[in-house]
Short mmCIF file of C-alpha atoms in Angstrom, two decimals:
data_model
loop_
_atom_site.label_atom_id
_atom_site.label_comp_id
_atom_site.label_asym_id
_atom_site.label_seq_id
_atom_site.Cartn_x
_atom_site.Cartn_y
_atom_site.Cartn_z
CA UNK A 208 17.50 -52.99 -51.65
CA UNK A 209 19.03 -53.76 -48.28
CA UNK A 210 16.78 -54.57 -45.37
CA UNK A 211 16.06 -51.48 -43.29
CA UNK A 212 18.04 -52.74 -40.29
CA UNK A 213 21.10 -53.20 -42.52
CA UNK A 214 20.76 -49.71 -43.97
CA UNK A 215 23.25 -46.92 -43.53
CA UNK A 216 21.82 -43.40 -43.75
CA UNK A 217 23.48 -40.21 -44.92
CA UNK A 218 21.70 -36.97 -44.00
CA UNK A 219 22.70 -34.35 -46.56
CA UNK A 220 22.49 -30.93 -44.89
CA UNK A 221 22.72 -30.42 -41.12
CA UNK A 222 20.63 -27.36 -40.39
CA UNK A 223 17.35 -26.98 -38.49
CA UNK A 224 15.89 -29.99 -40.33
CA UNK A 225 18.81 -32.33 -40.96
CA UNK A 226 20.48 -32.39 -37.57
CA UNK A 227 17.43 -33.43 -35.47
CA UNK A 228 16.65 -36.05 -38.12
CA UNK A 229 20.17 -37.47 -37.99
CA UNK A 230 20.10 -37.58 -34.18
CA UNK A 231 16.84 -39.55 -34.15
CA UNK A 232 17.89 -42.03 -36.84
CA UNK A 233 21.17 -42.56 -34.99
CA UNK A 234 19.20 -44.25 -32.23
CA UNK A 235 18.21 -47.01 -34.68
CA UNK A 236 20.81 -47.11 -37.48
CA UNK A 237 24.30 -46.00 -38.44
CA UNK A 238 24.10 -42.41 -39.66
CA UNK A 239 26.56 -40.01 -41.28
CA UNK A 240 25.70 -36.34 -41.19
CA UNK A 241 27.08 -34.42 -44.16
CA UNK A 242 27.31 -30.66 -44.65
CA UNK A 243 29.36 -28.56 -47.06
CA UNK A 244 30.13 -26.02 -44.31
CA UNK A 245 33.33 -27.08 -42.55
CA UNK A 246 32.66 -24.73 -39.62
CA UNK A 247 29.30 -26.42 -39.05
CA UNK A 248 30.97 -29.83 -38.90
CA UNK A 249 33.59 -28.56 -36.45
CA UNK A 250 30.98 -27.19 -34.02
CA UNK A 251 28.88 -30.36 -34.21
CA UNK A 252 31.91 -32.52 -33.46
CA UNK A 253 32.43 -30.35 -30.38
CA UNK A 254 28.84 -31.02 -29.31
CA UNK A 255 27.64 -27.52 -30.20
CA UNK A 256 24.50 -26.79 -32.20
CA UNK A 257 24.23 -23.08 -33.02
CA UNK A 258 20.61 -23.55 -34.15
CA UNK A 259 19.74 -24.67 -30.58
CA UNK A 260 17.56 -27.48 -31.92
CA UNK A 261 19.64 -30.24 -30.33
CA UNK A 262 21.04 -29.96 -26.81
CA UNK A 263 24.79 -30.34 -26.31
CA UNK A 264 24.43 -33.31 -23.97
CA UNK A 265 22.32 -35.12 -26.58
CA UNK A 266 24.93 -34.56 -29.29
CA UNK A 267 27.73 -35.80 -27.07
CA UNK A 268 25.85 -39.02 -26.27
CA UNK A 269 25.46 -40.10 -29.91
CA UNK A 270 27.38 -43.28 -30.73
CA UNK A 271 26.32 -44.17 -34.28
CA UNK A 272 26.47 -40.65 -35.73
CA UNK A 273 29.47 -39.27 -37.62
CA UNK A 274 29.79 -35.73 -38.99
CA UNK A 275 31.71 -34.93 -42.15
CA UNK A 276 32.15 -32.40 -44.93
CA UNK A 277 33.86 -34.94 -47.17
CA UNK A 278 31.52 -36.34 -49.82
CA UNK A 279 33.63 -39.49 -50.12
CA UNK A 280 32.75 -40.39 -46.50
CA UNK A 281 29.10 -41.04 -47.37
CA UNK A 282 29.57 -43.09 -50.53
CA UNK A 283 28.97 -46.39 -48.70
CA UNK A 284 25.53 -45.31 -47.48
CA UNK A 285 22.48 -46.69 -49.26
CA UNK A 286 19.86 -44.17 -48.08
CA UNK A 287 20.46 -40.46 -48.67
CA UNK A 288 18.13 -37.92 -47.08
CA UNK A 289 18.40 -34.41 -48.54
CA UNK A 290 17.53 -31.54 -46.20
CA UNK A 291 19.10 -28.53 -47.90
CA UNK A 292 17.46 -25.06 -47.97
CA UNK A 293 15.05 -24.07 -50.73
CA UNK A 294 14.95 -20.24 -50.58
CA UNK A 295 13.70 -17.64 -53.03
CA UNK A 296 15.84 -15.15 -54.95
CA UNK A 297 15.58 -11.35 -54.88
CA UNK A 298 12.78 -11.55 -57.47
CA UNK A 299 10.83 -13.97 -55.25
CA UNK A 300 11.35 -16.90 -57.57
CA UNK A 301 12.36 -20.38 -56.36
CA UNK A 302 16.11 -20.73 -55.88
CA UNK A 303 16.76 -24.41 -56.49
CA UNK A 304 20.55 -24.08 -56.65
CA UNK A 305 21.18 -25.77 -53.26
CA UNK A 306 18.89 -28.63 -54.27
CA UNK A 307 20.50 -28.96 -57.71
CA UNK A 308 23.98 -28.91 -56.21
CA UNK A 309 23.05 -31.58 -53.66
CA UNK A 310 21.55 -33.77 -56.39
CA UNK A 311 24.67 -33.44 -58.55
CA UNK A 312 26.92 -34.32 -55.61
CA UNK A 313 24.83 -37.36 -54.74
CA UNK A 314 24.79 -38.45 -58.35
CA UNK A 315 28.59 -38.61 -58.31
CA UNK A 316 28.59 -41.25 -55.53
CA UNK A 317 25.26 -43.04 -56.02
CA UNK A 318 25.23 -46.83 -56.48
CA UNK A 319 22.72 -49.37 -57.75
CA UNK A 320 19.65 -49.82 -55.51
CA UNK A 321 20.36 -46.67 -53.47
CA UNK A 322 17.43 -44.49 -52.40
CA UNK A 323 17.44 -40.69 -52.32
CA UNK A 324 14.76 -39.14 -50.10
CA UNK A 325 14.11 -35.41 -50.36
CA UNK A 326 12.72 -33.42 -47.42
CA UNK A 327 13.32 -29.91 -48.78
CA UNK A 328 10.15 -27.96 -49.58
CA UNK A 329 9.50 -27.70 -53.33
CA UNK A 330 6.63 -27.24 -55.77
CA UNK A 331 4.78 -30.34 -57.06
CA UNK A 332 6.93 -32.12 -59.63
CA UNK A 333 10.31 -30.64 -58.66
CA UNK A 334 11.78 -33.89 -57.33
CA UNK A 335 11.10 -35.89 -60.49
CA UNK A 336 11.42 -33.04 -63.01
CA UNK A 337 14.50 -31.26 -61.63
CA UNK A 338 16.41 -33.43 -59.15
CA UNK A 339 16.13 -36.90 -60.68
CA UNK A 340 17.47 -35.93 -64.16
CA UNK A 341 20.50 -34.33 -62.47
CA UNK A 342 21.17 -37.52 -60.53
CA UNK A 343 20.76 -39.64 -63.67
CA UNK A 344 23.21 -37.50 -65.61
CA UNK A 345 25.81 -37.42 -62.83
CA UNK A 346 25.55 -41.11 -61.95
CA UNK A 347 24.83 -42.76 -65.28
CA UNK A 348 22.11 -44.73 -63.49
CA UNK A 349 18.48 -45.08 -64.55
CA UNK A 350 15.67 -43.89 -62.30
CA UNK A 351 13.41 -46.62 -60.89
CA UNK A 352 15.69 -49.25 -62.42
CA UNK A 353 19.10 -48.61 -60.85
CA UNK A 354 18.14 -46.16 -58.10
CA UNK A 355 14.95 -44.91 -56.46
CA UNK A 356 13.56 -41.82 -54.78
CA UNK A 357 11.23 -40.76 -52.02
CA UNK A 358 9.83 -37.53 -50.69
CA UNK A 359 8.95 -36.86 -47.06
CA UNK A 360 8.44 -33.15 -46.36
CA UNK A 361 10.00 -31.72 -43.22
CA UNK A 362 7.72 -30.40 -40.51
CA UNK A 363 10.31 -28.85 -38.22
CA UNK A 364 9.18 -25.79 -36.26
CA UNK A 365 12.36 -23.93 -35.17
CA UNK A 366 12.45 -23.10 -31.48
CA UNK A 367 9.45 -25.30 -30.66
CA UNK A 368 10.36 -27.65 -27.82
CA UNK A 369 6.89 -29.21 -27.69
CA UNK A 370 6.35 -30.24 -31.30
CA UNK A 371 9.50 -32.23 -32.06
CA UNK A 372 10.32 -34.44 -35.00
CA UNK A 373 9.20 -37.66 -33.29
CA UNK A 374 5.75 -36.42 -32.24
CA UNK A 375 4.77 -34.74 -35.51
CA UNK A 376 3.00 -37.04 -37.99
CA UNK A 377 5.15 -37.54 -41.11
CA UNK A 378 4.00 -37.64 -44.71
CA UNK A 379 5.98 -40.12 -46.81
CA UNK A 380 6.07 -41.21 -50.46
CA UNK A 381 8.16 -43.18 -52.93
CA UNK A 382 8.82 -43.47 -56.64
CA UNK A 383 7.34 -46.98 -56.80
CA UNK A 384 4.80 -48.70 -54.54
CA UNK A 385 7.55 -50.90 -53.09
CA UNK A 386 9.84 -47.96 -52.43
CA UNK A 387 6.96 -45.98 -50.92
CA UNK A 388 6.42 -48.80 -48.43
CA UNK A 389 10.14 -49.00 -47.73
CA UNK A 390 10.42 -45.23 -47.13
CA UNK A 391 7.34 -45.27 -44.93
CA UNK A 392 8.82 -48.06 -42.80
CA UNK A 393 12.11 -46.17 -42.44
CA UNK A 394 10.35 -43.18 -40.92
CA UNK A 395 8.10 -45.34 -38.78
CA UNK A 396 11.25 -46.34 -36.91
CA UNK A 397 11.57 -42.87 -35.39
CA UNK A 398 8.21 -41.11 -35.77
CA UNK A 399 6.11 -41.97 -32.72
CA UNK A 400 3.18 -39.92 -34.02
CA UNK A 401 2.91 -42.19 -37.07
CA UNK A 402 3.14 -41.65 -40.81
CA UNK A 403 0.83 -40.92 -43.72
CA UNK A 404 1.86 -42.64 -46.94
CA UNK A 405 0.90 -40.44 -49.90
CA UNK A 406 0.01 -42.03 -53.23
CA UNK A 407 2.85 -40.29 -55.09
CA UNK A 408 5.80 -37.97 -54.65
CA UNK A 409 3.85 -35.14 -56.30
CA UNK A 410 1.00 -35.50 -53.80
CA UNK A 411 3.47 -35.33 -50.90
CA UNK A 412 5.15 -32.25 -52.43
CA UNK A 413 1.79 -30.54 -52.90
CA UNK A 414 0.67 -31.38 -49.35
CA UNK A 415 3.73 -29.67 -47.90
CA UNK A 416 3.44 -26.55 -50.01
CA UNK A 417 -0.20 -25.91 -49.10
CA UNK A 418 0.41 -26.33 -45.35
CA UNK A 419 2.32 -23.06 -45.23
CA UNK A 420 0.34 -21.38 -48.00
CA UNK A 421 -2.81 -21.86 -45.92
CA UNK A 422 -1.13 -20.29 -42.87
CA UNK A 423 0.18 -17.42 -44.98
CA UNK A 424 -3.30 -16.62 -46.27
CA UNK A 425 -4.85 -16.81 -42.82
CA UNK A 426 -2.27 -14.38 -41.45
CA UNK A 427 -2.77 -12.11 -44.46
CA UNK A 428 -6.50 -11.96 -43.68
CA UNK A 429 -5.80 -11.01 -40.07
CA UNK A 430 -3.21 -8.43 -41.18
CA UNK A 431 -5.75 -6.84 -43.51
CA UNK A 432 -8.39 -6.87 -40.78
CA UNK A 433 -5.97 -5.17 -38.37
CA UNK A 434 -5.42 -2.38 -40.90
CA UNK A 435 -9.19 -1.93 -41.29
CA UNK A 436 -9.79 -1.97 -37.53
CA UNK A 437 -7.03 0.57 -37.01
CA UNK A 438 -8.72 2.93 -39.45
CA UNK A 439 -11.98 2.38 -37.56
CA UNK A 440 -10.30 3.13 -34.24
CA UNK A 441 -10.91 -0.39 -32.93
CA UNK A 442 -8.27 -2.44 -31.09
CA UNK A 443 -7.52 -5.56 -33.18
CA UNK A 444 -6.51 -7.71 -30.21
CA UNK A 445 -9.80 -7.01 -28.44
CA UNK A 446 -11.72 -7.95 -31.60
CA UNK A 447 -9.75 -11.18 -32.00
CA UNK A 448 -10.26 -12.11 -28.36
CA UNK A 449 -14.00 -11.57 -28.71
CA UNK A 450 -14.20 -13.54 -31.97
CA UNK A 451 -12.06 -16.26 -30.39
CA UNK A 452 -14.85 -17.13 -27.99
CA UNK A 453 -16.49 -19.06 -30.82
CA UNK A 454 -15.36 -22.70 -30.84
CA UNK A 455 -14.29 -22.81 -34.49
CA UNK A 456 -12.60 -19.43 -34.81
CA UNK A 457 -8.94 -19.85 -35.82
CA UNK A 458 -6.67 -17.85 -33.46
CA UNK A 459 -4.23 -16.13 -35.82
CA UNK A 460 -2.62 -12.79 -34.97
CA UNK A 461 -1.36 -9.98 -37.23
CA UNK A 462 2.33 -9.30 -37.72
CA UNK A 463 5.42 -9.74 -39.85
CA UNK A 464 5.55 -12.98 -41.85
CA UNK A 465 9.08 -14.22 -42.43
CA UNK A 466 11.12 -17.34 -41.92
CA UNK A 467 12.13 -20.13 -44.25
CA UNK A 468 8.60 -21.56 -44.66
CA UNK A 469 5.51 -19.35 -44.50
CA UNK A 470 7.15 -16.34 -46.15
CA UNK A 471 8.77 -18.46 -48.88
CA UNK A 472 6.76 -21.59 -49.74
CA UNK A 473 3.77 -19.84 -51.36
CA UNK A 474 6.11 -18.44 -54.02
CA UNK A 475 7.08 -21.99 -54.99
CA UNK A 476 3.44 -22.86 -55.58
CA UNK A 477 2.65 -19.66 -57.47
CA UNK A 478 5.75 -20.16 -59.62
CA UNK A 479 4.56 -23.60 -60.68
CA UNK A 480 1.00 -22.36 -61.21
CA UNK A 481 2.19 -19.58 -63.50
CA UNK A 482 4.44 -22.04 -65.32
CA UNK A 483 1.37 -24.07 -66.30
CA UNK A 484 -0.58 -20.97 -67.31
CA UNK A 485 -2.64 -20.20 -64.21
CA UNK A 486 -2.47 -16.92 -62.31
CA UNK A 487 -3.04 -17.61 -58.59
CA UNK A 488 -4.77 -14.41 -57.49
CA UNK A 489 -5.65 -15.18 -53.86
CA UNK A 490 -2.25 -16.60 -52.92
CA UNK A 491 -0.35 -13.68 -54.44
CA UNK A 492 -2.74 -11.17 -52.87
CA UNK A 493 -2.00 -12.67 -49.47
CA UNK A 494 1.71 -12.48 -50.15
CA UNK A 495 1.45 -8.79 -51.13
CA UNK A 496 -0.36 -7.95 -47.90
CA UNK A 497 2.16 -9.78 -45.74
CA UNK A 498 5.19 -8.47 -47.61
CA UNK A 499 3.96 -4.90 -47.14
CA UNK A 500 3.39 -5.13 -43.39
CA UNK A 501 6.81 -3.71 -42.57
CA UNK A 502 6.02 -0.52 -44.45
CA UNK A 503 2.61 -0.27 -42.81
CA UNK A 504 4.00 -0.77 -39.30
CA UNK A 505 6.60 1.96 -39.73
CA UNK A 506 3.95 4.34 -41.08
CA UNK A 507 2.06 3.79 -37.82
CA UNK A 508 5.21 4.29 -35.74
CA UNK A 509 5.95 7.55 -37.55
CA UNK A 510 2.37 8.79 -37.00
CA UNK A 511 2.66 8.01 -33.29
CA UNK A 512 5.94 9.90 -33.12
CA UNK A 513 4.52 12.94 -34.90
CA UNK A 514 1.56 13.01 -32.50
CA UNK A 515 4.08 13.39 -29.68
CA UNK A 516 5.97 16.03 -31.71
CA UNK A 517 9.01 13.76 -32.04
CA UNK A 518 11.12 14.64 -35.07
CA UNK A 519 11.59 11.43 -37.09
CA UNK A 520 14.71 12.40 -39.05
CA UNK A 521 17.86 11.71 -36.99
CA UNK A 522 15.72 10.19 -34.22
CA UNK A 523 17.12 7.28 -32.20
CA UNK A 524 15.01 4.15 -32.54
CA UNK A 525 15.42 0.81 -30.79
CA UNK A 526 14.18 -2.37 -32.44
CA UNK A 527 13.85 -5.24 -29.98
CA UNK A 528 14.15 -8.53 -31.83
CA UNK A 529 15.65 -9.49 -35.19
CA UNK A 530 14.91 -13.20 -35.57
CA UNK A 531 11.92 -14.26 -37.66
CA UNK A 532 10.14 -15.68 -34.60
CA UNK A 533 10.37 -15.76 -30.83
CA UNK A 534 12.82 -17.77 -28.74
CA UNK A 535 15.03 -19.07 -31.53
CA UNK A 536 18.19 -17.76 -33.25
CA UNK A 537 16.89 -18.24 -36.79
CA UNK A 538 17.48 -15.14 -38.96
CA UNK A 539 16.42 -16.64 -42.27
CA UNK A 540 14.12 -14.33 -44.22
CA UNK A 541 13.31 -12.26 -41.14
CA UNK A 542 10.97 -9.44 -42.08
CA UNK A 543 12.22 -7.29 -39.21
CA UNK A 544 14.73 -6.18 -41.81
CA UNK A 545 11.83 -4.40 -43.57
CA UNK A 546 11.32 -2.22 -40.50
CA UNK A 547 14.99 -1.30 -40.47
CA UNK A 548 15.03 -0.48 -44.20
CA UNK A 549 11.93 1.71 -43.86
CA UNK A 550 13.43 3.61 -40.91
CA UNK A 551 16.66 4.14 -42.84
CA UNK A 552 14.59 5.92 -45.51
CA UNK A 553 13.61 8.40 -42.80
CA UNK A 554 17.31 8.87 -41.90
CA UNK A 555 16.63 7.53 -38.42
CA UNK A 556 19.40 6.07 -36.27
CA UNK A 557 18.45 2.44 -35.61
CA UNK A 558 19.80 0.16 -32.89
CA UNK A 559 18.89 -3.54 -33.01
CA UNK A 560 18.88 -5.61 -29.82
CA UNK A 561 18.32 -9.37 -29.82
CA UNK A 562 19.78 -11.68 -27.15
CA UNK A 563 19.11 -14.76 -29.29
CA UNK A 564 21.17 -14.00 -32.37
CA UNK A 565 24.74 -14.51 -33.41
CA UNK A 566 25.99 -10.94 -34.12
CA UNK A 567 28.45 -12.23 -36.71
CA UNK A 568 25.65 -13.92 -38.62
CA UNK A 569 23.51 -10.77 -38.50
CA UNK A 570 26.39 -8.75 -39.90
CA UNK A 571 27.12 -11.28 -42.62
CA UNK A 572 23.50 -11.84 -43.63
CA UNK A 573 22.09 -8.32 -43.40
CA UNK A 574 25.00 -5.95 -42.78
CA UNK A 575 23.56 -5.09 -39.36
CA UNK A 576 25.70 -4.37 -36.32
CA UNK A 577 23.58 -5.26 -33.30
CA UNK A 578 24.04 -3.88 -29.78
CA UNK A 579 24.71 -5.88 -26.62
CA UNK A 580 22.59 -3.71 -24.34
CA UNK A 581 20.24 -0.78 -25.08
CA UNK A 582 21.15 2.61 -23.61
CA UNK A 583 18.96 4.03 -20.86
CA UNK A 584 16.91 7.21 -21.33
CA UNK A 585 18.05 7.43 -24.96
CA UNK A 586 15.52 6.36 -27.57
CA UNK A 587 12.76 8.37 -29.22
CA UNK A 588 10.92 5.21 -30.25
CA UNK A 589 11.03 1.57 -29.17
CA UNK A 590 9.57 -1.17 -31.38
CA UNK A 591 8.82 -4.59 -29.90
CA UNK A 592 9.20 -6.71 -33.03
CA UNK A 593 9.77 -10.25 -31.65
CA UNK A 594 8.14 -11.85 -28.61
CA UNK A 595 11.28 -13.23 -26.97
CA UNK A 596 10.74 -14.42 -23.40
CA UNK A 597 13.52 -12.08 -22.25
CA UNK A 598 11.48 -9.08 -23.38
CA UNK A 599 8.38 -10.33 -21.60
CA UNK A 600 10.41 -10.91 -18.44
CA UNK A 601 11.82 -7.38 -18.62
CA UNK A 602 8.37 -5.89 -18.24
CA UNK A 603 7.08 -2.71 -19.78
CA UNK A 604 8.60 -0.35 -17.21
CA UNK A 605 12.17 -1.56 -17.78
CA UNK A 606 11.68 -1.40 -21.55
CA UNK A 607 10.30 2.13 -21.30
CA UNK A 608 13.45 2.95 -19.33
CA UNK A 609 15.35 2.73 -22.61
CA UNK A 610 13.30 5.67 -23.90
CA UNK A 611 13.90 9.33 -23.22
CA UNK A 612 11.38 11.62 -21.51
CA UNK A 613 9.27 11.87 -24.67
CA UNK A 614 9.21 8.57 -26.54
CA UNK A 615 6.76 6.07 -28.03
CA UNK A 616 6.54 2.32 -27.45
CA UNK A 617 5.05 0.34 -30.35
CA UNK A 618 4.11 -3.29 -29.68
CA UNK A 619 3.85 -5.50 -32.76
CA UNK A 620 3.50 -8.73 -30.79
CA UNK A 621 0.89 -7.81 -28.13
CA UNK A 622 3.41 -8.37 -25.34
CA UNK A 623 1.72 -5.81 -23.12
CA UNK A 624 -1.73 -4.37 -22.52
CA UNK A 625 -3.11 -1.72 -24.80
CA UNK A 626 -2.95 0.98 -22.12
CA UNK A 627 0.76 0.26 -21.49
CA UNK A 628 1.95 1.07 -25.02
CA UNK A 629 1.54 3.91 -27.52
CA UNK A 630 0.54 1.77 -30.44
CA UNK A 631 0.14 -1.80 -31.67
CA UNK A 632 -1.21 -3.73 -34.61
#
């Protein structure tokens, strides 16, 4: 293996995870950023990042970073870091096709002593059981003899400008003790918060998968509690604020659970558990609760409308926010789509307003035509589904101005006080 300072890194996949990683490594080493999407490469070369994770001025200042969609351009690299998506399919089973495709492509250009480091979230064992055999077959090389592997799970939080890649502690691992040390030292070059070297790739994979599974279960508990409190006529936010006065109470809030991590990763773990003959009851129960929150929320919206004698069928409803979380353009696995689907079942007319999204992407991904500006004095119901700063800045009076004389305002995200809205979780 080359010394680290002589290394040349290829980052395979330039999304929310790969691009910030490539930009940081570029400060220390020569880096080539590779992505199969030609349009992504074009925008990055122009200094534009549509994910908004890296500022334009930062991109334009890079000197040792090249972007390409040509696989041949990265063949001279000796370290390959894979940051492709690991979604689920329509049956909520792991979709490893992007990971398999990346492994096959890398196998076609891999050389002796090269190292492939995976950052994509997977179930324990996936790297060595799925990815490595594909590389071996495509390259003709032998694992841990001719080439080596590492796993260092990503901890990117889209839209978070405080917790950035350099100040989040990084878990690392390698396929041999020597490679584990080598991989750990690579990341130490850019991670100011430090690293944690796991004893094996499987341990590192498992650590990543339970991070988001734990969060998913905590949110599921709060979601279930909010349903119970609603039936008891108690405001959930007031209960959570009171409970939060205890020093060790964990401050989760109810809501929709989407995105590429929390709403997806638990299914990778449950898939592997079922594969080895164990039925993970608690994890799947939490997933059922969170996956059904869209239906529950709309049932509450409809009840609030009926109380005001608003006819639901053919009503005009405004949904404010489509992204999976606040203040970022990420539409991946957004559960706001569940609200829209439920309202469509009532034959309601739904407008979606979100200043953060790319309308073309929304149309392509979900078939939704978003609006540029909501109409005034028009809507029978307004649903605050994402806590974008723009919505907070608008204030409740301006938002209510979108409604007609007899409308309801339902606040999923606790943006406003209880007495300012007609319903909330």
